[in-house]
Structures are given as structure tokens and as C-alpha cells.
Amino acid sequence: MLLIMAWRNLWRNRRRTLLTVAAISLGLAVLITMVSFTEGFIDMFVDQLARSSMGHIQLHHPEYRERQSTQLVIPSASKVLEAIESTPGVKAASPRLMFSGSIRSSLSSTVRVVRVLAVDPERERHFSALPEKLVAGGFVVPPPEALEPDAPERFRQRKGILLGAKLARQLKVGIGSRVRLDCAGFQGATVALAFVVTGIIQTDTDAFDSQMVMVALKDFQEATGADDTVHEISVMVHDSRAIAPVVDDIRQRIAAQGLDSTEVLAWYDVSPEIAQMFAMVDSWNGLLYLLMLTILSAGILTTLFMVVFERQREFGVQLALGARGRSLFAGIMCEALLIGLLAMAIGLVVGGLCVAYLTVWGLDLSFIVDGFEFNGMFIENVYRGSASLKVFVEPTVVVLAGILLFALWPAVRVARMKALAAIRCENV
Amino acid sequence: MSEPIVTVREVTRVFKMGDIEVQALRGIDLDIQPGEFTAVAGPSGSGKTTLFNLIGGLDEPTSGTISVGGRRLGGLSRKELSRLRLEKIGFVFQAYNLIPVLTAGENVEYPLILRGEPGPVRRKKVQELLDAVGLSEMTHRRPMQMSGGQQQRVAIARALVCEPVIVLADEPTANLDSETGAALLKLMRRLNREKGLTFLFSTHDPMVMNAASRLVRLKDGRIDSDVRQDNGGPP
């Protein structure tokens, strides 16, 4: 009976109820869309982060990040890699050696200081977005002459190198050009290595395009005497929102192999400034919720207090007939709940459509801001929304809880009414 | 003589309106016996409605005591007063005061729901009461689809559904034309005679005064006269 009365009471003033429901639905839809947008932005950012060189998780020698010394390596890299790749939740892993060095073309005197990234091409191809940025050649591949079955031994010994487009221009080299790379080996002596340019990459990130060269890990380990060691292993997980348990799992697995001297960190521990930026985005969401709740409070309180004032005499009669204050309280709360459920249904449909648009087509903000470079990553100008459960559940729960919370005020007011004063309309 | 259903002893009620005190009742003593069909009459401001509100537990006297169905109202909690009104008192208001979103049947059923009666019991009682007031065909009509007389009949059925010890009817015919008022009065008199129900009216309608078996006249907050009438019966 309580629900029947509440439902029928709602439609006594159809226009007011529809306006209230429309306002709340619209607010909910906007909230869902905005949360989808910000969550999508974070997801995109984390994805870009992971697909740059960072990954979701990084493994180093415990002192490597602070001292950046080439001597500080992860030993038994293949065993560590095996342990990582058998960890549930891990999508891909890429081991790397990183050196500083200088590069020059065999035909030019121009020398450039570079950062050498030695990668496992096959693993890196499944890991990062860099292979998509190739503008010429292949991704860390040997020169074609080295692959000829009947090639002379000196040809088969040739190694391929991938250069950033800007660096290639500065060195005036192209595919097939020969370059010399000098860098410090593990024993302290400088190692001079000859490479054939087999790939050119353009990321639109200046730091990469002008300073980075990539070579095959195996070639570099042999040439520098690094053996089975690497400086870094980057790990990508399937669910970027559930990194912590994977980090713990990897730590345990590595410790079980007696390699617990390796540091295992999530990206937000490696780059706390980016994590802080995301925290700010979350604060923005909090602000949105607060704004929504403020608008909501005005709508729901106005509607329910109008109900209280208009039906005061009725409440008085109900009390005179023997109704308890709590049953009137429940009646008002039921009306608020029904308004909330109606608004929730409409808001979810409208918000769902907006999220679908954001997820499928994205929002092209190129008319406001072009894609930009951040921390070595290129952030695109088409923003896609997230359609995760959180996007729908969190705003809906907040709005519904807000409605019920604000409804408490008029409901308590009704529950405290005195029968005679209410019949005489003296309560207001 | 049996125990009175309502006992009013030395009841006064003073209203404060700013600095002014208005004495609505000035020491009322009144007993209502079971099965009585009593009208409390008097001009506007004589204290009829105040007395009704006090007997109905809707208001508290400034001094004096009131008992209904053997229970003293003074000192009862809000919850106990609600229970007492639900179980022992039936209200019929001048303006009918049906719940507009409920049908006639649901309006009659409402007090039974408050009492926690099971569904089959409720439906049986509702049908019986609507039959008794001659509205069995109107069960599913909303108040706005019924005439004033029909609404007041529903209000009477609602007042009787919990089998109260007394029905308090505050000027029940005031909003009705004389023909409808007479029919309603006849109905209440019949229920009084057939079921032994006790009715207490406040009225200034001569027709109701004539129909009453006892006529209590109030004047300036005091009982001016208390007369038993042998001719008690509807016109």
C-alpha cells in the first residue's frame, strides 16, 4: 500500500514530477558522461604510458633508478623474465639494456650523443607502440644481406640499428647506411660497434626522434659483455586498474627464485608526478559529484517540501486515523526512491548513449588543443570515454544515495508532525 | 449503569494567542455511555471542536482528565495515542478527508493496514462496511469520482472498520445538502441501533440535534444543558 500510495502521489502533480525526474536524469547522464570522459582519459594516458617505454610495472636493480649506472643490472634476466611471463595478469614483458653513447655516420663527421636502447625485437613488438611509428625499414631487424643464406661471414655479422627520424636527418643517413656507435662497455672500456641502419622511426617526440637508437638486445649483450643481464624489464598487464596484485605476485615469484634483490615497482611508484596528476583528475570527479549533489539537493528538496506543504492536511488525517510518524516517513522516502529510480533509469539510458558515442567515436578536441607531448609520450587529441562498470555504478549510487539523503529532511519533518496542527495546516 | 466509554473531568483548555489567553473550555464534566447517540451543539466558538479534539487524543487539556475506553489519555506517549486512536476511536470529519489517491475500498482498508490485519480479513471487512453504507458498487472509485454524500459514507465506513468504542463525527452533515445529510444521519442511526455503536457528534445542524438521543449544549466553553431526548431518531 505504501508503494502504491507513493506511486499515485507522484503523479498528482505530473508536471512537477516529470520536471524533477528530467532534471535528475539529465544530471546523472552528464555525470556518467563526465566520469566516462575522465576515466577514459586516465585509461588512455596509462595505456600510452605503458606502450611507451615504461609499461605498467618496471623491474630494476634497486639502485639503478637513482644512480643510472650501467653496472647496476638485473642478473639472470632470462629466469626473471620467465617468472614474470608466468605470472597471471601479465600481458607482455620486455627486457632492455640502456646505455649512453655517441653515433656517427661512416660518411660524415657529425657526431651525436644518443641513448641506446637494446631490446628484444619480438617482445618489444608485442609490447610498445613504437613499431607503429616506423617510417622506413623494419623494427630492429638485421640488414637483408645478413640474412642471405649464402652470404659471406662478414655480411652475416652485420647488425641492424633503428634511428629516430630527426637523428637520421642530422647524420644524413638512410636505410642501408652504415653507422658507428661508441659506448662504455661493462668492463669500463669503450666499445665501438658498427651497424647498418635498418629502420627509421618518427614518434613526434623530440627526445626520442633526435636521441634514441634501438638495437637488438642479444647483439648488444654479446658486444658489451652483458651476458644474461639487463637494466630494466618493463611489464604490461591485462587490467591497468589492477596492477598492485600483479606487482605483489611478481615480487613473490622472483623471491622464490632467490632473485629478490630486484626492485619491482608499479608505474605510479616510478612516476609519482603522473599518479598525482591522476589524483587531480579524480579530485575533479569529486568536484563534479559535489556540484551534482548540490543541484540535486535543490531539486529534490523543493519537490518534497512542496509535497509536504500541499499534503499537510492529509498527513494530519492519516495521523488522526492512527498512522505512526514512521509510516508517513516511509511514504516520503518511497516517493523519493521512486523519483530516484525513474531518474536512474532515464539517466542510465541517456548517459549510456553518450558513453557509447565517447567510446566508439571519441571526442575530437583538435579545435581546442592539438595532440601534445608529455613525459616522452605523445597524447592524442581524440579522447575516448571509458565504459567500465565504475562509470555507471558510481554516479548512479551517488545520485540515488544523495536523493535518499536529501529526502530525509522533509521525511523527518512529516514524521514529526502533530495530527491536529497538520489538519489545521499550522506546521508551516 | 455500565462503565462510561468516555469520561471528561474538569477539563479546561486555554489557547495562547500572543499575549492573549483564550479559554476555549472552562471545566467540562461529561460521561458518554455505550450505545449513546449524542450531539454536542453550540454556536461557533463554544468549544465543540476543542472538546472533540481532546476526546480524540489530538490535543491535550490544560487541566482535567479524559478517559476513552477505560484509558486515561494524559501521559500517553505519541505512539500509545496513535494506537488508541487506531483501535478505540473512529473519526468522521466535516470535509470527509479521504485520502485522494486511494479508492473507496482502499480508504476503508487503510486503518486495517495500519493495524497489521492480514489481506483476506481486510478485504472481507471492507466489503462488509461498504455494503453497510450502501457503496458496494463504488469500491474502486477514487474520492474525486464520488459525490460529497458518498465520500462521507466512505468516511463513516473507514471510521467503523476497526470496530471502535466510539465514533467522533465533527459536523458530519455540514458540507452536505439537507437530503443527503438526512440520509447520512439515518445511516448512522441505523448503525447505532443495529450494532450498538456509540456516536458523538459536534453539530449546529438542527436535524442532527433532533436525531440525537442526548443533546449537550455548550456555551462559552461550559456545558449549558445536557438533555436526554426520547424522540432520538432521524427525520
mmCIF file of N, CA, C and O in Angstrom, chain A residues 353-401:
data_model
loop_
_atom_site.group_PDB
_atom_site.id
_atom_site.type_symbol
_atom_site.label_atom_id
_atom_site.label_comp_id
_atom_site.label_asym_id
_atom_site.label_seq_id
_atom_site.Cartn_x
_atom_site.Cartn_y
_atom_site.Cartn_z
ATOM 1 N N LEU A 353 24.059 6.186 -23.783
ATOM 2 C CA LEU A 353 24.200 6.580 -25.197
ATOM 3 C C LEU A 353 25.404 7.511 -25.382
ATOM 4 O O LEU A 353 26.174 7.376 -26.338
ATOM 5 N N CYS A 354 25.542 8.462 -24.441
ATOM 6 C CA CYS A 354 26.689 9.390 -24.515
ATOM 7 C C CYS A 354 28.005 8.623 -24.377
ATOM 8 O O CYS A 354 28.971 8.887 -25.104
ATOM 9 N N VAL A 355 28.027 7.672 -23.435
ATOM 10 C CA VAL A 355 29.248 6.885 -23.218
ATOM 11 C C VAL A 355 29.550 6.053 -24.470
ATOM 12 O O VAL A 355 30.712 5.944 -24.884
ATOM 13 N N ALA A 356 28.480 5.508 -25.071
ATOM 14 C CA ALA A 356 28.678 4.707 -26.291
ATOM 15 C C ALA A 356 29.326 5.578 -27.376
ATOM 16 O O ALA A 356 30.264 5.145 -28.049
ATOM 17 N N TYR A 357 28.825 6.810 -27.508
ATOM 18 C CA TYR A 357 29.397 7.720 -28.508
ATOM 19 C C TYR A 357 30.874 7.988 -28.191
ATOM 20 O O TYR A 357 31.741 7.899 -29.056
ATOM 21 N N LEU A 358 31.132 8.312 -26.911
ATOM 22 C CA LEU A 358 32.508 8.632 -26.499
ATOM 23 C C LEU A 358 33.440 7.446 -26.690
ATOM 24 O O LEU A 358 34.603 7.604 -27.036
ATOM 25 N N THR A 359 32.909 6.248 -26.447
ATOM 26 C CA THR A 359 33.750 5.059 -26.527
ATOM 27 C C THR A 359 34.031 4.688 -27.981
ATOM 28 O O THR A 359 35.152 4.351 -28.334
ATOM 29 N N VAL A 360 32.982 4.763 -28.804
ATOM 30 C CA VAL A 360 33.146 4.325 -30.200
ATOM 31 C C VAL A 360 33.837 5.401 -31.041
ATOM 32 O O VAL A 360 34.816 5.126 -31.729
ATOM 33 N N TRP A 361 33.329 6.618 -30.984
ATOM 34 C CA TRP A 361 33.872 7.667 -31.863
ATOM 35 C C TRP A 361 34.870 8.596 -31.172
ATOM 36 O O TRP A 361 35.702 9.205 -31.812
ATOM 37 N N GLY A 362 34.723 8.729 -29.871
ATOM 38 C CA GLY A 362 35.620 9.620 -29.142
ATOM 39 C C GLY A 362 35.276 11.077 -29.368
ATOM 40 O O GLY A 362 34.415 11.416 -30.197
ATOM 41 N N LEU A 363 35.931 11.916 -28.623
ATOM 42 C CA LEU A 363 35.672 13.352 -28.719
ATOM 43 C C LEU A 363 36.932 14.015 -29.276
ATOM 44 O O LEU A 363 37.987 13.982 -28.644
ATOM 45 N N ASP A 364 36.786 14.575 -30.473
ATOM 46 C CA ASP A 364 37.944 15.192 -31.124
ATOM 47 C C ASP A 364 38.079 16.636 -30.632
ATOM 48 O O ASP A 364 37.269 17.491 -30.962
ATOM 49 N N LEU A 365 39.105 16.873 -29.831
ATOM 50 C CA LEU A 365 39.306 18.208 -29.264
ATOM 51 C C LEU A 365 40.385 18.982 -30.027
ATOM 52 O O LEU A 365 40.988 19.906 -29.497
ATOM 53 N N SER A 366 40.608 18.602 -31.284
ATOM 54 C CA SER A 366 41.681 19.254 -32.048
ATOM 55 C C SER A 366 41.387 20.733 -32.279
ATOM 56 O O SER A 366 42.297 21.514 -32.501
ATOM 57 N N PHE A 367 40.080 21.099 -32.215
ATOM 58 C CA PHE A 367 39.758 22.522 -32.405
ATOM 59 C C PHE A 367 40.125 23.337 -31.158
ATOM 60 O O PHE A 367 40.171 24.551 -31.205
ATOM 61 N N ILE A 368 40.374 22.655 -30.047
ATOM 62 C CA ILE A 368 40.797 23.371 -28.837
ATOM 63 C C ILE A 368 42.297 23.175 -28.608
ATOM 64 O O ILE A 368 43.047 24.102 -28.387
ATOM 65 N N VAL A 369 42.708 21.902 -28.660
ATOM 66 C CA VAL A 369 44.104 21.609 -28.346
ATOM 67 C C VAL A 369 44.605 20.508 -29.272
ATOM 68 O O VAL A 369 43.889 19.544 -29.543
ATOM 69 N N ASP A 370 45.833 20.667 -29.772
ATOM 70 C CA ASP A 370 46.424 19.631 -30.602
ATOM 71 C C ASP A 370 47.006 18.553 -29.704
ATOM 72 O O ASP A 370 47.139 18.743 -28.502
ATOM 73 N N GLY A 371 47.337 17.421 -30.304
ATOM 74 C CA GLY A 371 48.000 16.389 -29.538
ATOM 75 C C GLY A 371 49.264 16.968 -28.911
ATOM 76 O O GLY A 371 49.863 17.880 -29.467
ATOM 77 N N PHE A 372 49.640 16.483 -27.748
ATOM 78 C CA PHE A 372 50.808 17.074 -27.097
ATOM 79 C C PHE A 372 51.725 15.997 -26.537
ATOM 80 O O PHE A 372 51.326 14.839 -26.373
ATOM 81 N N GLU A 373 52.947 16.442 -26.275
ATOM 82 C CA GLU A 373 53.944 15.524 -25.761
ATOM 83 C C GLU A 373 54.000 15.674 -24.246
ATOM 84 O O GLU A 373 53.987 16.783 -23.731
ATOM 85 N N PHE A 374 53.983 14.559 -23.543
ATOM 86 C CA PHE A 374 54.065 14.639 -22.092
ATOM 87 C C PHE A 374 54.983 13.536 -21.606
ATOM 88 O O PHE A 374 54.731 12.356 -21.874
ATOM 89 N N ASN A 375 56.062 13.951 -20.923
ATOM 90 C CA ASN A 375 56.972 12.980 -20.340
ATOM 91 C C ASN A 375 57.455 11.945 -21.362
ATOM 92 O O ASN A 375 57.522 10.764 -21.077
ATOM 93 N N GLY A 376 57.685 12.396 -22.575
ATOM 94 C CA GLY A 376 58.151 11.483 -23.610
ATOM 95 C C GLY A 376 57.046 10.713 -24.298
ATOM 96 O O GLY A 376 57.298 9.823 -25.097
ATOM 97 N N MET A 377 55.792 11.026 -23.976
ATOM 98 C CA MET A 377 54.674 10.318 -24.616
ATOM 99 C C MET A 377 53.909 11.306 -25.476
ATOM 100 O O MET A 377 53.784 12.475 -25.125
ATOM 101 N N PHE A 378 53.350 10.802 -26.555
ATOM 102 C CA PHE A 378 52.532 11.669 -27.380
ATOM 103 C C PHE A 378 51.060 11.404 -27.058
ATOM 104 O O PHE A 378 50.571 10.286 -27.215
ATOM 105 N N ILE A 379 50.383 12.429 -26.536
ATOM 106 C CA ILE A 379 48.979 12.274 -26.159
ATOM 107 C C ILE A 379 48.114 12.780 -27.312
ATOM 108 O O ILE A 379 48.251 13.923 -27.742
ATOM 109 N N GLU A 380 47.243 11.907 -27.786
ATOM 110 C CA GLU A 380 46.438 12.261 -28.962
ATOM 111 C C GLU A 380 45.333 13.252 -28.614
ATOM 112 O O GLU A 380 45.001 13.442 -27.443
ATOM 113 N N ASN A 381 44.742 13.861 -29.666
ATOM 114 C CA ASN A 381 43.702 14.851 -29.386
ATOM 115 C C ASN A 381 42.284 14.282 -29.511
ATOM 116 O O ASN A 381 41.310 14.995 -29.356
ATOM 117 N N VAL A 382 42.153 12.989 -29.784
ATOM 118 C CA VAL A 382 40.824 12.351 -29.765
ATOM 119 C C VAL A 382 40.712 11.586 -28.446
ATOM 120 O O VAL A 382 41.471 10.658 -28.194
ATOM 121 N N TYR A 383 39.776 12.031 -27.620
ATOM 122 C CA TYR A 383 39.646 11.442 -26.288
ATOM 123 C C TYR A 383 38.501 10.443 -26.308
ATOM 124 O O TYR A 383 37.384 10.782 -26.698
ATOM 125 N N ARG A 384 38.767 9.258 -25.867
ATOM 126 C CA ARG A 384 37.721 8.237 -25.828
ATOM 127 C C ARG A 384 37.274 8.013 -24.396
ATOM 128 O O ARG A 384 38.074 8.065 -23.472
ATOM 129 N N GLY A 385 35.980 7.755 -24.272
ATOM 130 C CA GLY A 385 35.429 7.540 -22.942
ATOM 131 C C GLY A 385 35.693 6.123 -22.474
ATOM 132 O O GLY A 385 36.081 5.258 -23.259
ATOM 133 N N SER A 386 35.486 5.918 -21.185
ATOM 134 C CA SER A 386 35.592 4.571 -20.633
ATOM 135 C C SER A 386 34.178 4.052 -20.422
ATOM 136 O O SER A 386 33.284 4.805 -20.052
ATOM 137 N N ALA A 387 33.985 2.768 -20.678
ATOM 138 C CA ALA A 387 32.657 2.182 -20.454
ATOM 139 C C ALA A 387 32.735 1.165 -19.323
ATOM 140 O O ALA A 387 31.977 0.212 -19.282
ATOM 141 N N SER A 388 33.670 1.392 -18.389
ATOM 142 C CA SER A 388 33.813 0.448 -17.284
ATOM 143 C C SER A 388 32.591 0.527 -16.368
ATOM 144 O O SER A 388 31.841 1.501 -16.402
ATOM 145 N N LEU A 389 32.438 -0.501 -15.556
ATOM 146 C CA LEU A 389 31.281 -0.581 -14.647
ATOM 147 C C LEU A 389 31.255 0.622 -13.709
ATOM 148 O O LEU A 389 30.187 1.156 -13.385
ATOM 149 N N LYS A 390 32.450 1.069 -13.321
ATOM 150 C CA LYS A 390 32.565 2.192 -12.382
ATOM 151 C C LYS A 390 31.874 3.443 -12.934
ATOM 152 O O LYS A 390 31.251 4.200 -12.185
ATOM 153 N N VAL A 391 32.004 3.645 -14.235
ATOM 154 C CA VAL A 391 31.444 4.831 -14.889
ATOM 155 C C VAL A 391 29.931 4.912 -14.651
ATOM 156 O O VAL A 391 29.372 6.002 -14.497
ATOM 157 N N PHE A 392 29.271 3.758 -14.610
ATOM 158 C CA PHE A 392 27.818 3.736 -14.441
ATOM 159 C C PHE A 392 27.416 3.580 -12.974
ATOM 160 O O PHE A 392 26.485 4.223 -12.504
ATOM 161 N N VAL A 393 28.136 2.699 -12.285
ATOM 162 C CA VAL A 393 27.728 2.366 -10.915
ATOM 163 C C VAL A 393 27.962 3.538 -9.956
ATOM 164 O O VAL A 393 27.065 3.917 -9.200
ATOM 165 N N GLU A 394 29.144 4.130 -10.028
ATOM 166 C CA GLU A 394 29.493 5.167 -9.051
ATOM 167 C C GLU A 394 28.554 6.383 -9.104
ATOM 168 O O GLU A 394 27.969 6.745 -8.081
ATOM 169 N N PRO A 395 28.338 6.979 -10.296
ATOM 170 C CA PRO A 395 27.415 8.128 -10.327
ATOM 171 C C PRO A 395 25.992 7.746 -9.917
ATOM 172 O O PRO A 395 25.315 8.491 -9.224
ATOM 173 N N THR A 396 25.556 6.550 -10.335
ATOM 174 C CA THR A 396 24.187 6.130 -10.018
ATOM 175 C C THR A 396 24.014 5.966 -8.514
ATOM 176 O O THR A 396 23.023 6.434 -7.940
ATOM 177 N N VAL A 397 24.983 5.323 -7.898
ATOM 178 C CA VAL A 397 24.896 5.110 -6.447
ATOM 179 C C VAL A 397 24.940 6.460 -5.723
ATOM 180 O O VAL A 397 24.159 6.705 -4.797
ATOM 181 N N VAL A 398 25.833 7.346 -6.180
ATOM 182 C CA VAL A 398 25.960 8.662 -5.529
ATOM 183 C C VAL A 398 24.640 9.442 -5.658
ATOM 184 O O VAL A 398 24.145 10.004 -4.673
ATOM 185 N N VAL A 399 24.052 9.424 -6.868
ATOM 186 C CA VAL A 399 22.820 10.188 -7.090
ATOM 187 C C VAL A 399 21.667 9.601 -6.271
ATOM 188 O O VAL A 399 20.938 10.329 -5.587
ATOM 189 N N LEU A 400 21.534 8.274 -6.302
ATOM 190 C CA LEU A 400 20.432 7.636 -5.569
ATOM 191 C C LEU A 400 20.599 7.855 -4.057
ATOM 192 O O LEU A 400 19.633 8.199 -3.356
ATOM 193 N N ALA A 401 21.833 7.684 -3.598
ATOM 194 C CA ALA A 401 22.092 7.892 -2.168
ATOM 195 C C ALA A 401 21.839 9.359 -1.812
ATOM 196 O O ALA A 401 21.275 9.663 -0.753
#
